[in-house]
Every structure is written in structure tokens, then in C-alpha cells.
Amino acid sequence: MHPFNDPRAGNWPAILLMLLVSIGLAAADVQDGAERDAEHPAVTMLRDYLRVDTRNPPGNESAATAFLGAILAAEGIPFETVEPVDGRGNLWATLKGGDAPALLLLHHTDVVPANEAFWDMPAFEGVLRDGYIYGRGALDMKSQGILHLSAFLALHRAGKPLKRDVIFMATADEEAGSKLGMGWLIDHRPELFDKLGMALTEGGHGTVIGDRITLGIEVTQKIPLWLRLEATGPAGHGSTPHVDNAVSTLLAGLNRIQSHQFEPRIIPIVDAYFKRLAADFPGPIGAAFADIATAVKDPDFRHQLHQNFANLSALTHNTCAITRLSGSNKVNVIGPLASAELDCRLLPDQDPVNFLAQLETIIADERFSISPLIAFAPSASSPDTPLFTAIETVMSRHFPGVEAVATISAGFTDSHHLRERGITSYGFAPLMIPLHDLSGYHGNNERISVTNMKRGAALMLEIIEEMVY
Ligand SMILES: [Zn+2]
């Protein structure tokens, strides 16, 4: 019997509620004394940055490069900007150092839109309330941009010789695929990346669960494979339906995809991550996480995992989400074509070509065509580097007993551009985010605590100091 079927084991909602209650207490502790820290430069800079409206679309990231450029200019630090198209600015600045491979501090300046009807405060005013800074970008990822900038300014002011260049880079358009940001810079300004050995960007942080912290350093991502499916059929009048109809054909094929269970497969990094999480979860959930490869063989466990932790479930198998549909553009016309778009995400060791062949077998209908919209090459960074060690060293100095764990992201970031070029790129910010605040990513009431910004700026500087002196 699986532990979830054991009536003594309790149930998921009760355990989740217990976790959330204990997290609430931890978050209240974190707030203590935060108000008096509200004048900290990292806090004031973030509040100002959140007031710069860079929701994408349309982006308008040149407002962000103007904001960041003014701060750099006031410190006497030269910088460059480029606009691939009007208003879509990118910025970078370099502190010159020795010949060791350069360190890149990378963040994107655009944010996703915010539906303020669902917020308790304006999303673009840098609101400070009860020890938290609220606004779109407070987590994703203007906070990290300000941690990078704070550390960059501190290194400049210290004026000590650096053993490697440190590059501060702020890019556009990440939330829409980076074609006008990192993608453009890699294609048009490849020399910017020549001396690079390592990078820090978004993707990992500390997660506070009850009184425990899980410290994730993101080293790889699922591979996005965005697909367009088209089905064809005879066209005609809606009043006289044929046996064949492109929309019906499309729906039947999509149903086959929707009901297909992609086989669970636990790759080593996912296994290690669940083992680390196991310590944070009481009872049967922890026991299942400790041996996730066995647990996912149980359909009931897979269902519970998907229901309660969709983000963790996504790490255990390939996924396909049906996200767009279109048929005839007139109600009384049976169109010759119907189409859908799918957001598929593959485990990072998968071959996208093989996956496409598998999908064709699932659809099993020659009236379909499938064409990729986005497909990345698999890529990962080794956790066996001095930068990983530097993060571990600094974080364990301040949070004794907390171990860093290499993680995989179900989403994608600009790291893939760097990893594909052999540059070590880690998703990591030294921020301690309560589990329930993670819903702010692309969600409502996105926030970061004042304590986090103040402490995070100091920790980010310490991590970088380990690498440059
Ligand atoms: Zn982001």
C-alpha cells in the first residue's frame, strides 16, 4: 500500500495547511525590524526600479536602461546601450580586471503584465507595506538586478584590483523569448561574451518552508519545444456538415495528446532535488520524495503530486500544454484548416527529434502536420565549479547547516544562451523566499521583503568577492 492510501497518513490539504501556517509565522519573524531598514539603498533603488513600467508587451525597456544608466553615470562608471528596435534597450558595463574568465551579472529588465484588478495595491508604484516591497518585478527579476547593481557599485567604490572582469548586463524581452535581448546580443554582439567564464542570473534562491530553508542553484532547464499543429479537411457550409471537419479532426488529435501519460522518468538531478525536499516534508510526502523514482510508478501518487505541486510534477516527465486554438473565422463556414499551439517541455536529456516522432505516433493521423515554433538544444552547467563553491561557502557562513542543491527549472531563462556556448550559468539569487510568496511570480501581489533586499545585497557582494579577489 502506498502511504497516501493509508488513512493514518493524513491528507495532502491538511499537510499543506500545516506548512502554510508555519510559513506564515516564519514570514512574520522575517518582517521584524524591516521598517527601519527601508532607507537602505537596495530598497530605495528597487522601489524606484519597480516604478519604471517595463511590462512586456510592449516592453519599453529603454526606460529601464535610462534608469540604470543614470545610477552608473552618477558613480562615474561607463556603460553602453543598444536598441535592436526603438524603445527596446539593452545595457552593459564592465569593471576591468585581470585575465581570469569574466563574471557576468545578468538580469532582464522587462516584466510580464499585471492585472491590477486582482492586486491589493498598484503594481507599478514601488509600494512599501509591512516590511515588503510590492510591484511587478519584485521577484521576477528587478530585485536580483538591484542586488547585482549594488554589488557592482560596491566593487567599483572599493577600487581594489580584480582578477577578472565583472560585467553588469541588463537585457530586454526575456519574457517574450529574448529575440530583442540576449538572443539579439548573442547574434549581433558576440564579442561581449568572448571572455566570459561564468554567469549569475535568475532561476534559483532560498525557499523558506516552515523553519527550514532549501537553497536551490539552477543548473539546467527543461527544453522548451513549442509546436504548431495543423489539421486539414474539406471546406464547406456550416449548414451541411461533412463526415470530415478539420476542427473535429484537430480536437480528436488533441484529445489523444491530452490523455497521453508521458512516462515518468527520474533523472539524477531531479532525484537529488526530491531527496533534499524530503527533509522538509513531514510523513508520507517526505517518504515518497525520498524515493521519488519508486513513488512515481504509483498512478495515485502521480495524480496527487500533479494536483498539489504542479511545478514538482513537471520535473518528473515530459509535458505538453495545449495553449492556443483556432478554426474557421466564420460561424457558418467549415474551414479547410484548424490549428493549435502546444507548449511542450522535455526533460533536459531528451532529443527533440525523437519526441516529435513520438508525438506523431500519439496523434496517429496523416491529416496533421506539426511544425516547431521554438526548439532549444539541451544544455546544462556542471555544479562542480568555483562559483558553485563560492555560493555554498557564503550561504553556509550566514545560514549554518543550509546546503545548496543543484536544481532543474521547468521553465527557461536566458541561461540557455550561455550554456549552449559552454559558459557556466547559474540561476541563483541570495534571497530567502517563503513558499507562499512564490505565487507572486507572474501572479498577484508580487513582493519581496525589505530584509531580503538588504541582506541579499550584502550576500551577493560576498559571493562575487569570493570570485574576484
Ligand atoms: Zn524572469
Short mmCIF file of C-alpha atoms and ligand atoms in Angstrom, two decimals:
data_model
loop_
_atom_site.label_atom_id
_atom_site.label_comp_id
_atom_site.label_asym_id
_atom_site.label_seq_id
_atom_site.Cartn_x
_atom_site.Cartn_y
_atom_site.Cartn_z
CA MET A 1 0.00 0.00 0.00
CA HIS A 2 1.28 3.41 -0.86
CA PRO A 3 1.48 5.74 2.17
CA PHE A 4 -1.12 8.07 0.61
CA ASN A 5 -3.63 5.27 0.74
CA ASP A 6 -3.03 4.80 4.46
CA PRO A 7 -5.80 6.58 6.39
CA ARG A 8 -3.38 7.18 9.27
CA ALA A 9 -1.09 9.13 6.97
CA GLY A 10 -3.25 12.27 6.88
CA ASN A 11 -4.05 14.01 3.64
CA TRP A 12 -2.30 16.47 1.37
CA PRO A 13 -4.52 19.51 2.02
CA ALA A 14 -4.09 19.15 5.81
CA ILE A 15 -0.33 18.85 5.47
CA LEU A 16 -0.19 21.82 3.10
CA LEU A 17 -2.27 23.90 5.51
CA MET A 18 0.11 23.00 8.32
CA LEU A 19 3.07 24.10 6.20
CA LEU A 20 1.41 27.37 5.25
CA VAL A 21 0.61 28.17 8.89
CA SER A 22 4.20 27.60 9.94
CA ILE A 23 5.43 29.61 6.95
CA GLY A 24 3.17 32.49 7.98
CA LEU A 25 4.90 32.58 11.35
CA ALA A 26 8.33 32.47 9.75
CA ALA A 27 7.42 35.33 7.41
CA ALA A 28 6.25 37.44 10.37
CA ASP A 29 9.63 36.87 12.02
CA VAL A 30 11.39 37.98 8.87
CA GLN A 31 9.49 41.28 8.93
CA ASP A 32 10.71 42.25 12.39
CA GLY A 33 12.84 45.36 12.22
CA ALA A 34 12.36 45.65 8.47
CA GLU A 35 10.72 49.07 8.54
CA ARG A 36 13.80 50.77 9.92
CA ASP A 37 15.82 49.27 7.05
CA ALA A 38 13.56 50.85 4.44
CA GLU A 39 16.10 53.58 3.69
CA HIS A 40 18.71 51.02 2.62
CA PRO A 41 19.95 51.87 -0.91
CA ALA A 42 18.98 48.44 -2.27
CA VAL A 43 15.43 49.09 -1.06
CA THR A 44 15.11 52.61 -2.43
CA MET A 45 16.68 51.60 -5.76
CA LEU A 46 14.29 48.64 -6.10
CA ARG A 47 11.25 50.79 -5.31
CA ASP A 48 12.34 53.30 -7.96
CA TYR A 49 13.05 50.49 -10.45
CA LEU A 50 9.56 48.99 -9.92
CA ARG A 51 8.09 52.38 -10.85
CA VAL A 52 9.74 52.08 -14.29
CA ASP A 53 6.97 50.46 -16.33
CA THR A 54 8.57 47.79 -18.50
CA ARG A 55 5.64 45.43 -18.90
CA ASN A 56 6.17 43.35 -22.00
CA PRO A 57 4.37 43.84 -24.33
CA PRO A 58 5.32 46.49 -25.27
CA GLY A 59 8.47 46.32 -23.10
CA ASN A 60 9.79 49.87 -23.32
CA GLU A 61 12.98 48.60 -21.69
CA SER A 62 14.88 51.74 -22.72
CA ALA A 63 13.18 53.39 -19.72
CA ALA A 64 14.97 50.78 -17.58
CA THR A 65 18.35 51.30 -19.28
CA ALA A 66 17.92 55.07 -18.72
CA PHE A 67 17.21 54.42 -15.02
CA LEU A 68 20.18 52.06 -14.59
CA GLY A 69 22.43 54.23 -16.76
CA ALA A 70 21.75 57.30 -14.58
CA ILE A 71 22.89 55.38 -11.48
CA LEU A 72 26.04 54.13 -13.22
CA ALA A 73 26.79 57.60 -14.61
CA ALA A 74 26.45 59.19 -11.15
CA GLU A 75 29.16 56.76 -9.97
CA GLY A 76 31.39 57.54 -12.94
CA ILE A 77 31.07 54.04 -14.41
CA PRO A 78 30.99 53.96 -18.23
CA PHE A 79 28.31 51.84 -19.89
CA GLU A 80 26.96 51.07 -23.35
CA THR A 81 23.43 50.62 -24.60
CA VAL A 82 21.90 49.27 -27.78
CA GLU A 83 18.32 49.29 -29.05
CA PRO A 84 17.64 46.49 -31.58
CA VAL A 85 14.40 48.40 -32.25
CA ASP A 86 13.18 51.71 -30.86
CA GLY A 87 12.48 51.62 -27.14
CA ARG A 88 13.84 48.11 -26.58
CA GLY A 89 17.15 48.96 -24.91
CA ASN A 90 19.88 46.69 -23.56
CA LEU A 91 22.71 47.92 -21.30
CA TRP A 92 26.07 46.62 -20.13
CA ALA A 93 29.01 47.94 -18.11
CA THR A 94 32.36 46.35 -17.29
CA LEU A 95 34.66 46.66 -14.29
CA LYS A 96 38.04 45.78 -15.71
CA GLY A 97 40.07 43.07 -14.02
CA GLY A 98 42.80 40.51 -14.73
CA ASP A 99 42.90 37.72 -17.29
CA ALA A 100 40.74 35.15 -15.48
CA PRO A 101 37.46 34.37 -17.33
CA ALA A 102 34.94 37.15 -16.80
CA LEU A 103 31.91 37.01 -14.48
CA LEU A 104 28.58 38.16 -15.90
CA LEU A 105 25.78 39.51 -13.69
CA LEU A 106 22.74 39.18 -15.94
CA HIS A 107 19.15 40.27 -15.42
CA HIS A 108 16.23 41.05 -17.68
CA THR A 109 14.54 44.43 -17.31
CA ASP A 110 11.13 43.55 -18.75
CA VAL A 111 8.28 42.17 -16.67
CA VAL A 112 5.05 40.38 -17.53
CA PRO A 113 1.84 42.46 -17.45
CA ALA A 114 -0.12 42.74 -14.20
CA ASN A 115 -3.90 42.63 -13.96
CA GLU A 116 -4.21 45.19 -11.18
CA ALA A 117 -7.88 44.32 -10.59
CA PHE A 118 -6.53 41.27 -8.75
CA TRP A 119 -3.87 43.15 -6.75
CA ASP A 120 -4.33 44.77 -3.32
CA MET A 121 -2.16 47.71 -4.39
CA PRO A 122 -0.87 49.35 -7.60
CA ALA A 123 1.63 47.14 -9.41
CA PHE A 124 3.97 49.86 -10.71
CA GLU A 125 4.40 52.24 -7.77
CA GLY A 126 7.02 50.50 -5.63
CA VAL A 127 4.62 50.28 -2.68
CA LEU A 128 6.25 49.66 0.72
CA ARG A 129 3.90 48.00 3.19
CA ASP A 130 4.50 45.99 6.38
CA GLY A 131 8.14 45.30 5.60
CA TYR A 132 7.54 44.27 2.00
CA ILE A 133 8.16 45.98 -1.34
CA TYR A 134 5.31 45.25 -3.74
CA GLY A 135 5.31 45.50 -7.51
CA ARG A 136 5.53 43.61 -10.78
CA GLY A 137 9.18 42.56 -10.99
CA ALA A 138 9.72 42.40 -7.19
CA LEU A 139 10.66 38.74 -7.70
CA ASP A 140 10.99 38.39 -11.47
CA MET A 141 13.55 39.88 -11.56
CA LYS A 142 14.21 43.53 -10.79
CA SER A 143 15.14 42.58 -7.21
CA GLN A 144 18.05 40.48 -8.48
CA GLY A 145 19.00 43.25 -10.90
CA ILE A 146 19.33 45.62 -7.93
CA LEU A 147 21.39 43.05 -5.96
CA HIS A 148 23.73 42.84 -8.97
CA LEU A 149 23.88 46.62 -9.28
CA SER A 150 24.52 47.13 -5.53
CA ALA A 151 27.42 44.68 -5.60
CA PHE A 152 28.76 46.16 -8.84
CA LEU A 153 28.77 49.68 -7.33
CA ALA A 154 30.43 48.40 -4.15
CA LEU A 155 33.25 46.73 -6.14
CA HIS A 156 33.76 49.95 -8.10
CA ARG A 157 33.89 52.08 -4.94
CA ALA A 158 36.32 49.67 -3.24
CA GLY A 159 38.70 50.19 -6.16
CA LYS A 160 40.74 47.06 -5.38
CA PRO A 161 42.30 45.13 -8.30
CA LEU A 162 40.00 42.39 -9.63
CA LYS A 163 41.36 39.14 -11.01
CA ARG A 164 38.63 39.02 -13.66
CA ASP A 165 36.30 41.41 -15.48
CA VAL A 166 32.88 41.79 -13.90
CA ILE A 167 30.12 42.64 -16.37
CA PHE A 168 26.74 44.07 -15.32
CA MET A 169 24.19 43.39 -18.05
CA ALA A 170 20.51 44.35 -18.26
CA THR A 171 18.60 42.90 -21.20
CA ALA A 172 15.21 43.33 -22.84
CA ASP A 173 12.46 40.99 -23.94
CA GLU A 174 13.19 37.89 -21.83
CA GLU A 175 9.51 37.43 -21.05
CA ALA A 176 8.73 37.15 -24.76
CA GLY A 177 11.61 34.88 -25.76
CA SER A 178 14.60 37.33 -25.76
CA LYS A 179 14.68 37.99 -29.50
CA LEU A 180 15.39 41.69 -28.75
CA GLY A 181 17.51 40.97 -25.68
CA MET A 182 20.01 38.16 -25.08
CA GLY A 183 19.11 36.46 -28.35
CA TRP A 184 19.93 39.65 -30.26
CA LEU A 185 23.15 40.36 -28.34
CA ILE A 186 24.45 36.80 -28.83
CA ASP A 187 23.84 37.11 -32.60
CA HIS A 188 24.92 40.73 -33.13
CA ARG A 189 27.45 41.44 -30.39
CA PRO A 190 29.14 38.05 -29.84
CA GLU A 191 32.36 39.75 -28.70
CA LEU A 192 30.58 40.72 -25.45
CA PHE A 193 30.62 37.05 -24.47
CA ASP A 194 34.15 36.14 -25.63
CA LYS A 195 35.93 36.40 -22.30
CA LEU A 196 33.05 35.06 -20.23
CA GLY A 197 33.60 32.08 -17.98
CA MET A 198 30.56 32.24 -15.73
CA ALA A 199 27.27 33.99 -15.13
CA LEU A 200 24.69 34.55 -12.45
CA THR A 201 21.06 35.13 -13.39
CA GLU A 202 17.54 34.11 -12.33
CA GLY A 203 16.28 30.62 -11.58
CA GLY A 204 17.30 29.70 -8.02
CA HIS A 205 17.08 31.11 -4.49
CA GLY A 206 16.38 30.04 -0.93
CA THR A 207 12.85 28.73 -0.32
CA VAL A 208 11.57 29.02 3.24
CA ILE A 209 9.34 26.11 4.22
CA GLY A 210 8.36 26.27 7.87
CA ASP A 211 11.61 26.83 9.73
CA ARG A 212 13.73 25.20 7.03
CA ILE A 213 15.47 26.67 4.01
CA THR A 214 16.02 24.87 0.73
CA LEU A 215 18.75 26.53 -1.29
CA GLY A 216 18.43 25.82 -5.00
CA ILE A 217 21.05 26.70 -7.58
CA GLU A 218 19.54 26.16 -11.01
CA VAL A 219 21.98 24.43 -13.38
CA THR A 220 19.69 23.16 -16.13
CA GLN A 221 16.20 23.54 -17.54
CA LYS A 222 13.59 21.53 -19.30
CA ILE A 223 13.82 22.01 -23.04
CA PRO A 224 11.00 24.11 -24.47
CA LEU A 225 9.57 22.69 -27.69
CA TRP A 226 6.75 24.95 -28.83
CA LEU A 227 4.73 23.39 -31.63
CA ARG A 228 2.08 24.34 -34.14
CA LEU A 229 -0.33 21.59 -35.13
CA GLU A 230 -2.49 21.87 -38.21
CA ALA A 231 -5.29 19.59 -39.29
CA THR A 232 -6.95 19.75 -42.70
CA GLY A 233 -10.35 18.70 -44.04
CA PRO A 234 -12.88 19.55 -46.75
CA ALA A 235 -14.29 23.09 -46.58
CA GLY A 236 -18.00 23.84 -46.90
CA HIS A 237 -21.17 25.37 -45.48
CA GLY A 238 -21.90 25.04 -41.77
CA SER A 239 -25.50 24.04 -42.56
CA THR A 240 -24.38 20.81 -44.25
CA PRO A 241 -21.64 19.16 -42.16
CA HIS A 242 -19.34 16.63 -43.81
CA VAL A 243 -18.19 13.48 -42.16
CA ASP A 244 -14.76 15.13 -42.10
CA ASN A 245 -14.16 18.50 -40.44
CA ALA A 246 -10.72 19.99 -39.75
CA VAL A 247 -11.79 21.25 -36.31
CA SER A 248 -13.19 17.86 -35.29
CA THR A 249 -10.03 16.16 -36.54
CA LEU A 250 -7.88 18.62 -34.59
CA LEU A 251 -9.87 18.10 -31.39
CA ALA A 252 -9.63 14.33 -31.68
CA GLY A 253 -5.84 14.55 -32.10
CA LEU A 254 -5.52 16.99 -29.20
CA ASN A 255 -7.58 14.69 -27.02
CA ARG A 256 -5.15 11.88 -27.73
CA ILE A 257 -2.27 14.12 -26.63
CA GLN A 258 -4.17 15.38 -23.59
CA SER A 259 -4.96 11.91 -22.35
CA HIS A 260 -1.50 10.52 -23.05
CA GLN A 261 0.54 9.88 -19.92
CA PHE A 262 4.11 10.80 -20.71
CA GLU A 263 6.19 8.20 -18.96
CA PRO A 264 7.67 9.39 -15.66
CA ARG A 265 11.45 9.21 -15.61
CA ILE A 266 13.59 10.49 -12.77
CA ILE A 267 16.93 11.91 -13.92
CA PRO A 268 19.73 12.14 -11.32
CA ILE A 269 19.42 15.90 -10.66
CA VAL A 270 15.67 15.55 -10.06
CA ASP A 271 16.27 12.57 -7.76
CA ALA A 272 18.76 14.59 -5.70
CA TYR A 273 16.40 17.57 -5.55
CA PHE A 274 13.46 15.48 -4.28
CA LYS A 275 15.74 13.79 -1.72
CA ARG A 276 16.67 17.25 -0.43
CA LEU A 277 13.00 18.31 -0.34
CA ALA A 278 12.08 15.11 1.52
CA ALA A 279 13.64 16.52 4.69
CA ASP A 280 11.24 19.50 4.56
CA PHE A 281 8.05 17.49 4.29
CA PRO A 282 6.62 15.52 7.16
CA GLY A 283 5.23 12.00 6.96
CA PRO A 284 4.29 10.18 3.78
CA ILE A 285 5.09 13.04 1.40
CA GLY A 286 8.66 13.13 2.65
CA ALA A 287 8.89 9.34 2.44
CA ALA A 288 7.69 9.40 -1.17
CA PHE A 289 10.04 12.26 -2.11
CA ALA A 290 12.98 10.33 -0.62
CA ASP A 291 12.44 7.62 -3.25
CA ILE A 292 10.70 9.55 -6.00
CA ALA A 293 11.65 7.04 -8.73
CA THR A 294 9.58 4.37 -6.96
CA ALA A 295 6.79 6.76 -5.91
CA VAL A 296 6.03 7.97 -9.44
CA LYS A 297 5.26 4.42 -10.54
CA ASP A 298 2.04 4.72 -8.50
CA PRO A 299 -0.66 6.48 -10.59
CA ASP A 300 -2.39 7.75 -7.43
CA PHE A 301 0.82 9.41 -6.23
CA ARG A 302 1.36 10.97 -9.67
CA HIS A 303 -2.15 12.38 -9.56
CA GLN A 304 -1.66 13.81 -6.04
CA LEU A 305 1.70 15.31 -6.98
CA HIS A 306 0.20 16.95 -10.06
CA GLN A 307 -2.77 18.31 -8.10
CA ASN A 308 -0.73 19.74 -5.23
CA PHE A 309 2.68 20.54 -6.71
CA ALA A 310 2.38 21.05 -10.48
CA ASN A 311 5.88 22.57 -10.52
CA LEU A 312 7.41 19.43 -8.99
CA SER A 313 5.26 17.10 -11.08
CA ALA A 314 6.60 18.77 -14.23
CA LEU A 315 10.14 17.68 -13.30
CA THR A 316 9.22 14.01 -13.44
CA HIS A 317 8.21 13.67 -17.08
CA ASN A 318 7.86 15.45 -20.42
CA THR A 319 4.79 17.69 -20.61
CA CYS A 320 2.62 19.26 -23.31
CA ALA A 321 0.15 22.06 -22.56
CA ILE A 322 -2.40 22.98 -25.25
CA THR A 323 -2.38 26.77 -25.17
CA ARG A 324 -3.84 28.12 -28.44
CA LEU A 325 -6.64 27.03 -30.75
CA SER A 326 -8.12 28.35 -33.96
CA GLY A 327 -10.64 27.11 -36.50
CA SER A 328 -12.85 28.82 -39.05
CA ASN A 329 -13.16 32.59 -38.79
CA LYS A 330 -16.89 32.48 -39.51
CA VAL A 331 -19.62 30.62 -37.67
CA ASN A 332 -21.32 29.27 -40.82
CA VAL A 333 -18.13 28.27 -42.65
CA ILE A 334 -16.44 24.91 -42.22
CA GLY A 335 -12.82 25.92 -42.78
CA PRO A 336 -10.25 23.75 -44.56
CA LEU A 337 -7.76 24.22 -41.72
CA ALA A 338 -7.74 24.13 -37.92
CA SER A 339 -4.69 24.76 -35.78
CA ALA A 340 -3.44 24.55 -32.23
CA GLU A 341 -0.27 25.53 -30.45
CA LEU A 342 1.37 23.39 -27.80
CA ASP A 343 3.89 24.30 -25.15
CA CYS A 344 5.86 21.08 -24.67
CA ARG A 345 8.73 20.86 -22.17
CA LEU A 346 11.16 17.97 -22.34
CA LEU A 347 13.48 16.59 -19.70
CA PRO A 348 16.92 18.02 -20.43
CA ASP A 349 18.44 14.80 -21.79
CA GLN A 350 15.72 14.30 -24.41
CA ASP A 351 16.20 14.51 -28.15
CA PRO A 352 13.51 16.87 -29.53
CA VAL A 353 13.51 14.98 -32.87
CA ASN A 354 12.66 11.70 -31.14
CA PHE A 355 9.98 13.44 -29.11
CA LEU A 356 8.35 14.81 -32.28
CA ALA A 357 8.30 11.29 -33.72
CA GLN A 358 6.63 10.08 -30.50
CA LEU A 359 4.03 12.83 -30.75
CA GLU A 360 3.24 11.84 -34.36
CA THR A 361 2.66 8.28 -33.18
CA ILE A 362 0.30 9.52 -30.44
CA ILE A 363 -1.69 11.66 -32.90
CA ALA A 364 -1.67 8.85 -35.48
CA ASP A 365 -3.46 10.84 -38.14
CA GLU A 366 -1.99 11.78 -41.53
CA ARG A 367 -4.23 14.83 -41.84
CA PHE A 368 -1.99 16.52 -39.25
CA SER A 369 1.20 18.48 -39.73
CA ILE A 370 3.47 19.52 -36.86
CA SER A 371 5.98 22.36 -37.05
CA PRO A 372 8.28 23.61 -34.28
CA LEU A 373 7.99 27.28 -33.24
CA ILE A 374 10.80 27.19 -30.68
CA ALA A 375 13.24 24.38 -30.00
CA PHE A 376 16.40 24.67 -27.91
CA ALA A 377 19.36 22.35 -27.72
CA PRO A 378 19.73 20.52 -24.39
CA SER A 379 22.25 22.27 -22.13
CA ALA A 380 23.42 22.18 -18.51
CA SER A 381 26.12 23.68 -16.31
CA SER A 382 28.22 21.46 -14.04
CA PRO A 383 27.76 22.13 -10.31
CA ASP A 384 31.46 21.30 -9.90
CA THR A 385 32.90 24.83 -10.27
CA PRO A 386 34.48 27.52 -8.06
CA LEU A 387 31.35 29.69 -8.47
CA PHE A 388 29.09 26.96 -7.08
CA THR A 389 31.55 26.53 -4.19
CA ALA A 390 31.60 30.30 -3.61
CA ILE A 391 27.81 30.38 -3.31
CA GLU A 392 27.86 27.41 -0.91
CA THR A 393 30.65 28.95 1.18
CA VAL A 394 28.96 32.32 1.60
CA MET A 395 25.48 30.95 2.22
CA SER A 396 26.65 28.40 4.79
CA ARG A 397 28.56 31.19 6.57
CA HIS A 398 25.27 33.04 7.10
CA PHE A 399 22.87 30.13 7.26
CA PRO A 400 24.73 27.35 9.07
CA GLY A 401 23.58 23.88 8.12
CA VAL A 402 21.85 25.00 4.93
CA GLU A 403 23.17 23.06 1.95
CA ALA A 404 22.94 24.20 -1.65
CA VAL A 405 21.40 21.76 -4.09
CA ALA A 406 21.69 21.85 -7.89
CA THR A 407 18.22 22.19 -9.39
CA ILE A 408 16.42 22.00 -12.70
CA SER A 409 13.81 24.53 -13.78
CA ALA A 410 10.61 23.55 -15.56
CA GLY A 411 10.70 26.94 -17.30
CA PHE A 412 13.52 28.57 -19.26
CA THR A 413 15.66 31.66 -18.76
CA ASP A 414 18.44 33.40 -20.66
CA SER A 415 20.89 30.88 -19.16
CA HIS A 416 20.36 28.56 -22.11
CA HIS A 417 22.02 31.10 -24.45
CA LEU A 418 25.15 30.95 -22.30
CA ARG A 419 25.13 27.22 -21.55
CA GLU A 420 24.86 26.44 -25.25
CA ARG A 421 28.17 28.33 -25.62
CA GLY A 422 29.86 26.38 -22.85
CA ILE A 423 29.65 29.23 -20.34
CA THR A 424 28.75 28.16 -16.80
CA SER A 425 25.48 29.87 -15.93
CA TYR A 426 23.71 29.50 -12.62
CA GLY A 427 20.24 30.65 -11.69
CA PHE A 428 20.77 32.00 -8.22
CA ALA A 429 19.92 34.99 -6.04
CA PRO A 430 20.67 35.02 -2.28
CA LEU A 431 17.03 35.71 -1.44
CA MET A 432 15.04 33.67 1.10
CA ILE A 433 11.52 33.47 -0.27
CA PRO A 434 8.66 31.97 1.75
CA LEU A 435 6.94 29.20 -0.23
CA HIS A 436 3.61 31.04 -0.38
CA ASP A 437 5.25 34.16 -1.87
CA LEU A 438 6.37 32.13 -4.91
CA SER A 439 2.86 32.57 -6.35
CA GLY A 440 3.88 36.20 -6.98
CA TYR A 441 5.99 35.08 -9.97
CA HIS A 442 3.77 36.23 -12.86
CA GLY A 443 0.93 36.25 -10.26
CA ASN A 444 -0.73 38.81 -7.98
CA ASN A 445 0.74 40.95 -5.16
CA GLU A 446 4.32 40.11 -6.20
CA ARG A 447 6.59 41.15 -3.34
CA ILE A 448 9.98 40.86 -1.69
CA SER A 449 10.79 41.66 1.92
CA VAL A 450 12.93 44.65 2.90
CA THR A 451 15.07 42.25 4.95
CA ASN A 452 15.68 40.14 1.87
CA MET A 453 16.87 43.11 -0.20
CA LYS A 454 19.17 44.45 2.49
CA ARG A 455 20.68 41.06 3.35
CA GLY A 456 20.67 39.93 -0.30
CA ALA A 457 22.78 42.90 -1.40
CA ALA A 458 25.43 42.03 1.20
CA LEU A 459 25.37 38.31 0.32
CA MET A 460 25.60 38.97 -3.42
CA LEU A 461 28.67 41.15 -2.84
CA GLU A 462 30.28 38.46 -0.68
CA ILE A 463 29.69 35.79 -3.33
CA ILE A 464 31.24 37.99 -6.01
CA GLU A 465 34.16 38.92 -3.75
CA GLU A 466 34.97 35.19 -3.46
CA MET A 467 35.39 35.16 -7.25
CA VAL A 468 37.22 38.41 -7.95
CA TYR A 469 39.84 38.88 -5.19
ZN ZN B 1 12.38 36.26 -15.22
#
